[in-house]
Tab-separated table of C-alpha atoms in Angstrom:
chain	number	residue	atom	x	y	z
F	28	ASP	CA	-16.589	43.367	37.876
F	29	ALA	CA	-16.291	45.781	34.985
F	30	GLU	CA	-19.561	46.838	33.437
F	31	ILE	CA	-21.293	49.309	31.156
F	32	THR	CA	-24.242	51.241	32.578
F	33	GLN	CA	-26.896	53.219	30.774
F	34	SER	CA	-29.263	55.723	32.340
F	35	PRO	CA	-32.099	56.263	32.480
F	36	ARG	CA	-33.599	52.861	31.577
F	37	HIS	CA	-36.795	54.545	30.418
F	38	LYS	CA	-37.437	58.118	29.301
F	39	ILE	CA	-40.501	59.899	27.985
F	40	THR	CA	-40.030	63.315	26.460
F	41	GLU	CA	-41.869	65.753	24.244
F	42	THR	CA	-41.127	66.668	20.666
F	43	GLY	CA	-38.580	69.453	20.400
F	44	ARG	CA	-36.939	68.935	23.785
F	45	GLN	CA	-33.251	68.236	24.190
F	46	VAL	CA	-32.519	64.851	25.733
F	47	THR	CA	-29.257	63.327	26.919
F	48	LEU	CA	-28.753	59.625	27.465
F	49	ALA	CA	-25.856	58.579	29.667
F	50	CYS	CA	-23.395	55.741	29.108
F	51	HIS	CA	-20.671	54.867	31.612
F	52	GLN	CA	-18.213	51.992	31.321
F	53	THR	CA	-15.654	50.688	33.781
F	54	TRP	CA	-13.847	48.410	31.310
F	55	ASN	CA	-11.336	51.183	30.521
F	56	HIS	CA	-12.113	50.653	26.847
F	57	ASN	CA	-11.116	53.295	24.336
F	58	ASN	CA	-13.839	52.363	21.808
F	59	MET	CA	-17.428	53.326	22.583
F	60	PHE	CA	-20.535	53.150	20.407
F	61	TRP	CA	-24.172	54.159	20.347
F	62	TYR	CA	-26.785	52.071	18.515
F	63	ARG	CA	-30.526	52.323	18.144
F	64	GLN	CA	-32.740	49.287	17.771
F	65	ASP	CA	-36.067	49.359	15.994
F	66	LEU	CA	-38.332	46.549	14.863
F	67	GLY	CA	-37.331	45.360	11.421
F	68	HIS	CA	-33.999	47.204	11.427
F	69	GLY	CA	-31.788	45.374	13.884
F	70	LEU	CA	-29.174	47.610	15.514
F	71	ARG	CA	-27.986	50.669	13.639
F	72	LEU	CA	-24.873	52.646	14.518
F	73	ILE	CA	-25.461	56.288	15.491
F	74	HIS	CA	-22.073	57.583	16.656
F	75	TYR	CA	-18.822	56.104	17.858
F	76	SER	CA	-15.589	57.166	19.526
F	77	TYR	CA	-12.102	55.700	19.503
F	78	GLY	CA	-10.860	57.730	22.444
F	79	VAL	CA	-11.028	60.979	24.378
F	80	GLN	CA	-11.927	63.948	22.147
F	81	ASP	CA	-12.620	61.622	19.207
F	82	THR	CA	-16.151	61.267	17.792
F	83	ASN	CA	-17.417	59.926	14.474
F	84	LYS	CA	-20.760	59.699	12.693
F	85	GLY	CA	-22.365	56.371	12.084
F	86	GLU	CA	-25.088	55.196	9.762
F	87	VAL	CA	-27.953	57.180	11.350
F	88	SER	CA	-26.335	60.210	13.002
F	89	ASP	CA	-28.740	62.996	11.930
F	90	GLY	CA	-30.326	64.649	14.973
F	91	TYR	CA	-27.810	63.154	17.424
F	92	SER	CA	-24.507	64.283	18.889
F	93	VAL	CA	-21.925	62.841	21.268
F	94	SER	CA	-18.945	64.140	23.194
F	95	ARG	CA	-16.048	62.260	24.763
F	96	SER	CA	-14.333	64.178	27.549
F	97	ASN	CA	-13.028	61.105	29.398
F	98	THR	CA	-12.525	57.390	28.799
F	99	GLU	CA	-15.509	56.212	30.840
F	100	ASP	CA	-18.403	58.246	29.417
F	101	LEU	CA	-20.042	58.815	26.035
F	102	PRO	CA	-23.310	60.737	26.470
F	103	LEU	CA	-25.727	60.805	23.533
F	104	THR	CA	-27.697	64.020	22.986
F	105	LEU	CA	-30.827	64.424	20.924
F	106	GLU	CA	-30.747	68.105	20.059
F	107	SER	CA	-34.472	68.434	19.363
F	108	ALA	CA	-36.309	65.176	19.929
F	109	ALA	CA	-38.582	63.911	17.154
F	110	SER	CA	-41.149	61.109	17.176
F	111	SER	CA	-38.962	59.209	14.708
F	112	GLN	CA	-36.358	58.968	17.456
F	113	THR	CA	-38.609	56.828	19.626
F	114	SER	CA	-36.469	53.716	19.974
F	115	VAL	CA	-34.330	51.602	22.254
F	116	TYR	CA	-30.790	52.923	22.519
F	117	PHE	CA	-27.790	50.748	23.320
F	118	CYS	CA	-24.315	51.818	24.283
F	119	ALA	CA	-21.347	49.490	23.763
F	120	SER	CA	-17.600	49.474	24.261
F	121	SER	CA	-14.635	47.434	23.077
F	122	GLU	CA	-10.888	47.272	23.480
F	123	SER	CA	-8.799	49.201	21.006
F	124	ASN	CA	-5.550	47.332	21.342
F	125	ARG	CA	-6.737	43.850	20.415
F	126	ASP	CA	-7.938	42.690	17.029
F	127	ASN	CA	-11.609	41.833	16.847
F	128	SER	CA	-12.346	42.437	20.510
F	129	PRO	CA	-16.026	41.763	21.262
F	130	LEU	CA	-18.506	44.532	21.923
F	131	HIS	CA	-19.812	44.856	25.491
F	132	PHE	CA	-23.325	46.268	25.601
F	133	GLY	CA	-25.358	48.055	28.228
F	134	ASN	CA	-28.977	47.079	28.871
F	135	GLY	CA	-30.414	49.934	26.888
F	136	THR	CA	-32.546	53.039	27.305
F	137	ARG	CA	-36.091	52.969	25.998
F	138	LEU	CA	-36.913	56.466	24.757
F	139	THR	CA	-40.415	57.587	23.856
F	140	VAL	CA	-40.934	60.920	22.152
F	141	THR	CA	-44.538	62.143	22.321
I	30	LEU	CA	-19.083	45.769	3.661
I	31	ALA	CA	-19.679	42.100	4.237
I	32	LYS	CA	-23.428	41.680	4.407
I	33	THR	CA	-24.855	38.745	6.322
I	34	THR	CA	-28.002	36.717	5.718
I	35	GLN	CA	-29.629	34.623	8.430
I	36	PRO	CA	-32.997	32.912	8.788
I	37	ILE	CA	-35.543	35.208	10.394
I	38	SER	CA	-36.725	32.626	12.890
I	39	MET	CA	-36.239	29.047	14.055
I	40	ASP	CA	-38.128	26.773	16.417
I	41	SER	CA	-36.701	23.945	18.500
I	42	TYR	CA	-37.645	21.619	21.310
I	43	GLU	CA	-35.726	21.583	24.545
I	44	GLY	CA	-32.793	19.179	24.492
I	45	GLN	CA	-32.223	19.349	20.749
I	46	GLU	CA	-29.144	20.680	18.983
I	47	VAL	CA	-29.779	23.886	17.070
I	48	ASN	CA	-27.719	25.034	14.089
I	49	ILE	CA	-28.089	28.576	12.783
I	50	THR	CA	-26.363	29.290	9.493
I	51	CYS	CA	-25.191	32.705	8.387
I	52	SER	CA	-24.260	33.539	4.817
I	53	HIS	CA	-21.540	36.141	4.175
I	54	ASN	CA	-20.421	35.828	0.555
I	55	ASN	CA	-18.382	39.051	0.539
I	56	ILE	CA	-16.283	38.359	3.615
I	57	ALA	CA	-12.862	40.028	3.460
I	58	THR	CA	-9.521	38.474	4.300
I	59	ASN	CA	-9.210	40.334	7.609
I	60	ASP	CA	-12.799	39.783	8.721
I	61	TYR	CA	-13.728	37.687	11.710
I	62	ILE	CA	-17.133	36.126	12.327
I	63	THR	CA	-18.778	36.957	15.629
I	64	TRP	CA	-22.088	35.825	17.099
I	65	TYR	CA	-24.127	37.667	19.704
I	66	GLN	CA	-27.192	36.652	21.709
I	67	GLN	CA	-29.892	39.089	22.797
I	68	PHE	CA	-32.640	38.518	25.349
I	69	PRO	CA	-35.648	40.845	25.633
I	70	SER	CA	-34.880	44.121	27.413
I	71	GLN	CA	-31.139	43.431	27.378
I	72	GLY	CA	-28.216	44.397	25.198
I	73	PRO	CA	-26.589	41.833	22.910
I	74	ARG	CA	-24.063	39.529	24.553
I	75	PHE	CA	-20.982	38.049	22.898
I	76	ILE	CA	-21.204	34.285	22.373
I	77	ILE	CA	-18.354	33.184	20.145
I	78	GLN	CA	-15.938	34.371	17.486
I	79	GLY	CA	-13.871	32.634	14.836
I	80	TYR	CA	-11.790	33.137	11.713
I	81	LYS	CA	-11.698	29.661	10.142
I	82	THR	CA	-12.381	25.970	10.859
I	83	LYS	CA	-14.018	25.285	14.203
I	84	VAL	CA	-14.164	27.126	17.493
I	85	THR	CA	-15.772	25.785	20.643
I	86	ASN	CA	-16.400	27.305	24.038
I	87	GLU	CA	-18.578	26.432	27.004
I	88	VAL	CA	-21.674	27.860	25.333
I	89	ALA	CA	-21.503	27.033	21.631
I	90	SER	CA	-19.507	25.882	18.637
I	91	LEU	CA	-18.813	27.811	15.473
I	92	PHE	CA	-18.146	25.992	12.214
I	93	ILE	CA	-16.527	27.882	9.347
I	94	PRO	CA	-15.849	26.149	6.004
I	95	ALA	CA	-12.654	26.702	4.083
I	96	ASP	CA	-14.138	29.335	1.748
I	97	ARG	CA	-15.478	31.292	4.773
I	98	LYS	CA	-18.591	32.351	2.834
I	99	SER	CA	-20.835	31.004	5.551
I	100	SER	CA	-20.707	29.979	9.177
I	101	THR	CA	-22.866	27.884	11.476
I	102	LEU	CA	-23.529	28.536	15.123
I	103	SER	CA	-24.274	25.291	16.936
I	104	LEU	CA	-26.056	25.276	20.296
I	105	PRO	CA	-25.956	21.819	21.918
I	106	ARG	CA	-29.017	20.619	23.811
I	107	VAL	CA	-30.897	23.903	23.983
I	108	SER	CA	-33.064	24.831	26.938
I	109	LEU	CA	-35.927	27.276	27.324
I	110	SER	CA	-33.421	29.895	28.458
I	111	ASP	CA	-31.768	29.832	25.028
I	112	THR	CA	-34.841	31.514	23.539
I	113	ALA	CA	-33.363	34.734	22.171
I	114	VAL	CA	-32.320	36.580	19.027
I	115	TYR	CA	-28.952	35.554	17.580
I	116	TYR	CA	-26.894	37.920	15.445
I	117	CYS	CA	-24.094	37.044	13.079
I	118	LEU	CA	-21.563	39.810	12.424
I	119	VAL	CA	-18.697	39.898	9.990
I	120	GLY	CA	-15.921	42.431	10.219
I	121	GLU	CA	-13.284	43.852	12.465
I	122	SER	CA	-13.879	45.685	15.683
I	123	TYR	CA	-10.345	47.031	15.784
I	124	THR	CA	-9.692	50.724	15.674
I	125	GLY	CA	-10.510	52.188	12.310
I	126	THR	CA	-12.920	49.516	11.245
I	127	ALA	CA	-15.416	49.278	14.084
I	128	SER	CA	-17.873	51.404	12.164
I	129	LYS	CA	-18.094	48.690	9.544
I	130	LEU	CA	-19.680	46.162	11.892
I	131	THR	CA	-23.267	45.724	10.801
I	132	PHE	CA	-26.001	44.066	12.806
I	133	GLY	CA	-28.727	42.512	10.694
I	134	THR	CA	-32.153	41.633	12.032
I	135	GLY	CA	-30.870	38.378	13.510
I	136	THR	CA	-32.476	34.962	13.959
I	137	ARG	CA	-35.218	34.642	16.541
I	138	LEU	CA	-34.895	31.219	18.196
I	139	GLN	CA	-37.902	29.913	20.075
I	140	VAL	CA	-37.349	26.881	22.307
I	141	THR	CA	-40.343	24.992	23.659
I	142	LEU	CA	-40.929	21.930	25.813
């Protein structure tokens, strides 16, 4: 079965370090997204991509970057981790050739910045 | 952007029908209404989607009035395993508009015996 996998599930890092969170999907979806989830804020969009070599900023993109070198992967990089980036991060994907295709989510990465 | 408003929380007993209403007064002509369910330590999961009138699948029903300014997710005979957070989204996920999908804080449904 097709799926979307995030790794690691849990990560603890120190302030100032660069961190990369992995997202891999086998749905062959062109659209991929990164969200963060914090208490009281729901899910907020960080970055998204509509295909290889395409990346776009979302609502809360400061301090984050993504790259899309193939269809399956959209890694999220925190250039210099800050305590405010402690959160749960979710990756999602959706079809690009069908109106209103649902989002398929991974099970998240819990990141703690100390 | 079509903003949505949902109750913060709801309580129900097992076996009852639960209706969660979402308000979306600024819904656009091309917008669909989509509901997701999220369990602790998991990503949201698609439940149901509709444009107008009524949609039913094996999990839930979605009722949308003619003016489309609100929608109601109906869960028949809930069980303890339906305890989760439910999100109502309004918008398009098609290329070019996916960034406009906004998740609110959702409705936390607690089901007890």
